[in-house]
Amino acid sequence: MKKAMHTALLPAGLRDALPEEAEMEAAAVHCLMTAFGRQGYRRVKPPLLEFESSLLTGPGQQLSAQVFRLMDPISQKMMGLRADMTPQIARLATTRLASAPRPLRLCYSGQVLRVRGDQLRPERQFTQAGIEIFGTDAVAAEAEIVLLVVEALRAAGVRGITVDLTLPALAPMVLKGRGLDDAAVAAARRALDAKDAGELRALVNGDETVFGLLEAVGEAREAIARLKRLAIDGEAGMLVDRLSALVGEVTAADPELAVTIDPGEYRGFEYQSGIAFAVFARGVRGEIARGGRYRGEAGETAVGATVYLDSVLRALPRRQPPRRLYLPAGTPRGAARDLKAEGWTVLHGLDAADDTEAEARRLGCSHVLGDGGPVSLD
Amino acid sequence: MKKAMHTALLPAGLRDALPEEAEMEAAAVHCLMTAFGRQGYRRVKPPLLEFESSLLTGPGQQLSAQVFRLMDPISQKMMGLRADMTPQIARLATTRLASAPRPLRLCYSGQVLRVRGDQLRPERQFTQAGIEIFGTDAVAAEAEIVLLVVEALRAAGVRGITVDLTLPALAPMVLKGRGLDDAAVAAARRALDAKDAGELRALVNGDETVFGLLEAVGEAREAIARLKRLAIDGEAGMLVDRLSALVGEVTAADPELAVTIDPGEYRGFEYQSGIAFAVFARGVRGEIARGGRYRGEAGETAVGATVYLDSVLRALPRRQPPRRLYLPAGTPRGAARDLKAEGWTVLHGLDAADDTEAEARRLGCSHVLGDGGPVSLD
């Protein structure tokens, strides 16, 4: 079979998932979607390909460079392969589901493709699963999204979860009206994101409120207390009040959950307009989920979260291989039915084997069916 | 929200699945994959995109016209979006899984895309689920594939299943050595496929064996008896013997299953080299599954089947909507946990409602949580 090896080459960042990984991923997606469904989120399934024009509007704009384009021979228009599902769900909510009652809860899972990987994630195909609530401004919606993502990840087996809350729009609001030009606001925002106190001092000297943002970082209740002492008012103050209310709801509902705040963080939250969050698991590289509040293409308010299955898989312990039971060739197929109903994974022998036990072992079975029932091969 | 409506347009043959359909499909795929896994089929997951050269070798060749092509900016080589998953699984079996013990049982599910739809199936994106056995010639492998597909479809809720067996290679074998040139063999094969006795008479006059193929159609055991009376020998005779053995195994294991034979049928079975089959459900347009024996790209023998979820969904009864329970705003999140564990789908009120029952109805709930537990809204 060597002559086929040359076709084993796949494009960089695209690969085959072998059984252990493929089964873990499918089980995790099933757990997540079941948890979402139990809380009233209805599943939708947009297509992999859309016209470029609809894929790249609203929250999809910033993904433009990541979208594979191809020509539709039927319409002669350019189509794109989705690089993210959230913009599709937002499109669906404001078009075919425009008249569905609000708040509208939707969930989804599927594959996304990106033109290039990056250093952290060289892959170009990812599995996403997610939830969205459309049409309510209530902070209870943010709380539900955060709590449900955590609950679903736990159901899938993820341990040591932490939630990092941020307010990407806060720093620009605070920085404006401090006599800084746009370039200086952007530079100060980057300095806050990077926790670069030296750079920040050069830009805003000793401004107590701005430096206060640098300090209002860490465990959520303590950081909120520090943030409130900064006496930020106006629109920015309302954002702080929302964050405070969210922390209250989340910690009341799930006192064990580790929640932190970093109000100056904004990278990767380019389309979030209010509270945003990222979910991590202790010792696991990369975000497991992220989300927040944004505006859909028709201006409708929404809050949602996307779970990244590649990170989830890194956070999960290896699964115990299932008990596989070898049924010697000629075992009646009806016997298999009963054994499967008892929870066995069965493997039918297709040819008579000289040494049944050796054949069972060769095929990775843990048990073989004897006259009296399954016999362990240990 | 009217201004967003223009972006609702999707390319022809591509569409959004709304909740009822998306949930039915996900549930059916889960049933199928669970049934496959219980019988020792390990799940694999190839990428959506591959190099054109690997996607179109072996059993993938005939799909060339149906594959969307796009340039890989990293390698500057052409890639294709898969139009069928079987060629990918065959590639995997002979490359990364070349040293896995045989018979090798694999299963898969996923999306495939086609450049153009046809009249029967205008869609251009399909969900497939399937099983393959690599590396055994045993007729028991064909029997297992047929029986498992039927069992899995029944588990998913499909009723009235019939299996139509065929031998696409039989007619050319019988027709050769009858003094016909290639064009006449092809014409006679088409006439057999179309049951066109007049055309067939013009080509092979009164040849009893060839006309016998036209008669050996219908209920499997009767048709096999007629086929055997034709005394076909050589390689063609071995095919008939295999088909006879398969009918014996399948009808013994599943006496209630409707099995028919049409030995002259070959359209759509271009890459099948031995027994092939199609699965239908009474009253449902289109095949629900098809499969058969073929040779993988490295020449390894394989037998498998693909289930088409669009046909499965047409065969399934509408699902009962789940009981949805409205939890008035402020209900402790801990209460939801217990109710979900009891099997309820819960919907949290996010804002206080003046009329709780009206709000629950507006959101499609069947019950509302009262002081003493769930209360029906009927």
GROMACS .gro file of C-alpha atoms in nm, chain A residues 333 350, chain B residues 36 39 41 131-133 138-154 161-166 220 242-243 246-251 253-254 257-260 275-280 289-293 303-307:
model
   62
  333ARG     CA    1  -2.696  -1.146   1.492
  350LEU     CA    2  -1.642  -1.206   0.967
  414PHE     CA    3  -2.244   0.240   1.421
  417GLN     CA    4  -2.092  -0.230   1.649
  419TYR     CA    5  -1.706   0.122   1.393
  509ILE     CA    6  -1.969   0.311   0.752
  510GLU     CA    7  -1.686   0.127   0.578
  511ILE     CA    8  -1.511  -0.208   0.630
  516ALA     CA    9  -1.604  -1.203   0.324
  517VAL     CA   10  -1.969  -1.182   0.218
  518ALA     CA   11  -2.036  -1.144   0.591
  519ALA     CA   12  -1.898  -0.791   0.551
  520GLU     CA   13  -2.165  -0.701   0.292
  521ALA     CA   14  -2.426  -0.860   0.521
  522GLU     CA   15  -2.305  -0.660   0.821
  523ILE     CA   16  -2.312  -0.332   0.626
  524VAL     CA   17  -2.666  -0.388   0.496
  525LEU     CA   18  -2.801  -0.508   0.832
  526LEU     CA   19  -2.631  -0.231   1.030
  527VAL     CA   20  -2.756   0.045   0.802
  528VAL     CA   21  -3.111  -0.090   0.836
  529GLU     CA   22  -3.078  -0.126   1.214
  530ALA     CA   23  -2.936   0.227   1.249
  531LEU     CA   24  -3.209   0.378   1.029
  532ARG     CA   25  -3.476   0.203   1.235
  539ILE     CA   26  -3.744   0.011   0.482
  540THR     CA   27  -3.663  -0.184   0.166
  541VAL     CA   28  -3.319  -0.287   0.042
  542ASP     CA   29  -3.259  -0.318  -0.331
  543LEU     CA   30  -2.956  -0.535  -0.417
  544THR     CA   31  -2.780  -0.519  -0.749
  598ALA     CA   32  -3.489  -1.149  -0.331
  620ARG     CA   33  -2.201  -1.411  -0.354
  621LEU     CA   34  -2.535  -1.238  -0.401
  624LEU     CA   35  -2.575  -1.238   0.100
  625VAL     CA   36  -2.951  -1.279   0.055
  626GLY     CA   37  -2.931  -1.589   0.274
  627GLU     CA   38  -2.747  -1.409   0.553
  628VAL     CA   39  -2.958  -1.095   0.545
  629THR     CA   40  -3.296  -1.267   0.533
  631ALA     CA   41  -3.084  -1.228   1.036
  632ASP     CA   42  -3.377  -0.999   0.958
  635LEU     CA   43  -3.685  -0.688   0.603
  636ALA     CA   44  -3.810  -0.635   0.246
  637VAL     CA   45  -3.520  -0.727   0.014
  638THR     CA   46  -3.542  -0.705  -0.364
  653ILE     CA   47  -2.257  -0.632  -0.481
  654ALA     CA   48  -2.417  -0.290  -0.448
  655PHE     CA   49  -2.736  -0.180  -0.277
  656ALA     CA   50  -2.976   0.105  -0.227
  657VAL     CA   51  -3.208   0.158   0.070
  658PHE     CA   52  -3.552   0.313   0.040
  667ALA     CA   53  -2.869   0.513   0.170
  668ARG     CA   54  -2.657   0.337  -0.086
  669GLY     CA   55  -2.342   0.133  -0.078
  670GLY     CA   56  -2.155  -0.172  -0.191
  671ARG     CA   57  -1.815  -0.320  -0.253
  681VAL     CA   58  -1.746  -0.241   0.144
  682GLY     CA   59  -1.946   0.046   0.285
  683ALA     CA   60  -2.260   0.253   0.281
  684THR     CA   61  -2.352   0.620   0.288
  685VAL     CA   62  -2.671   0.749   0.449
   0.00000   0.00000   0.00000
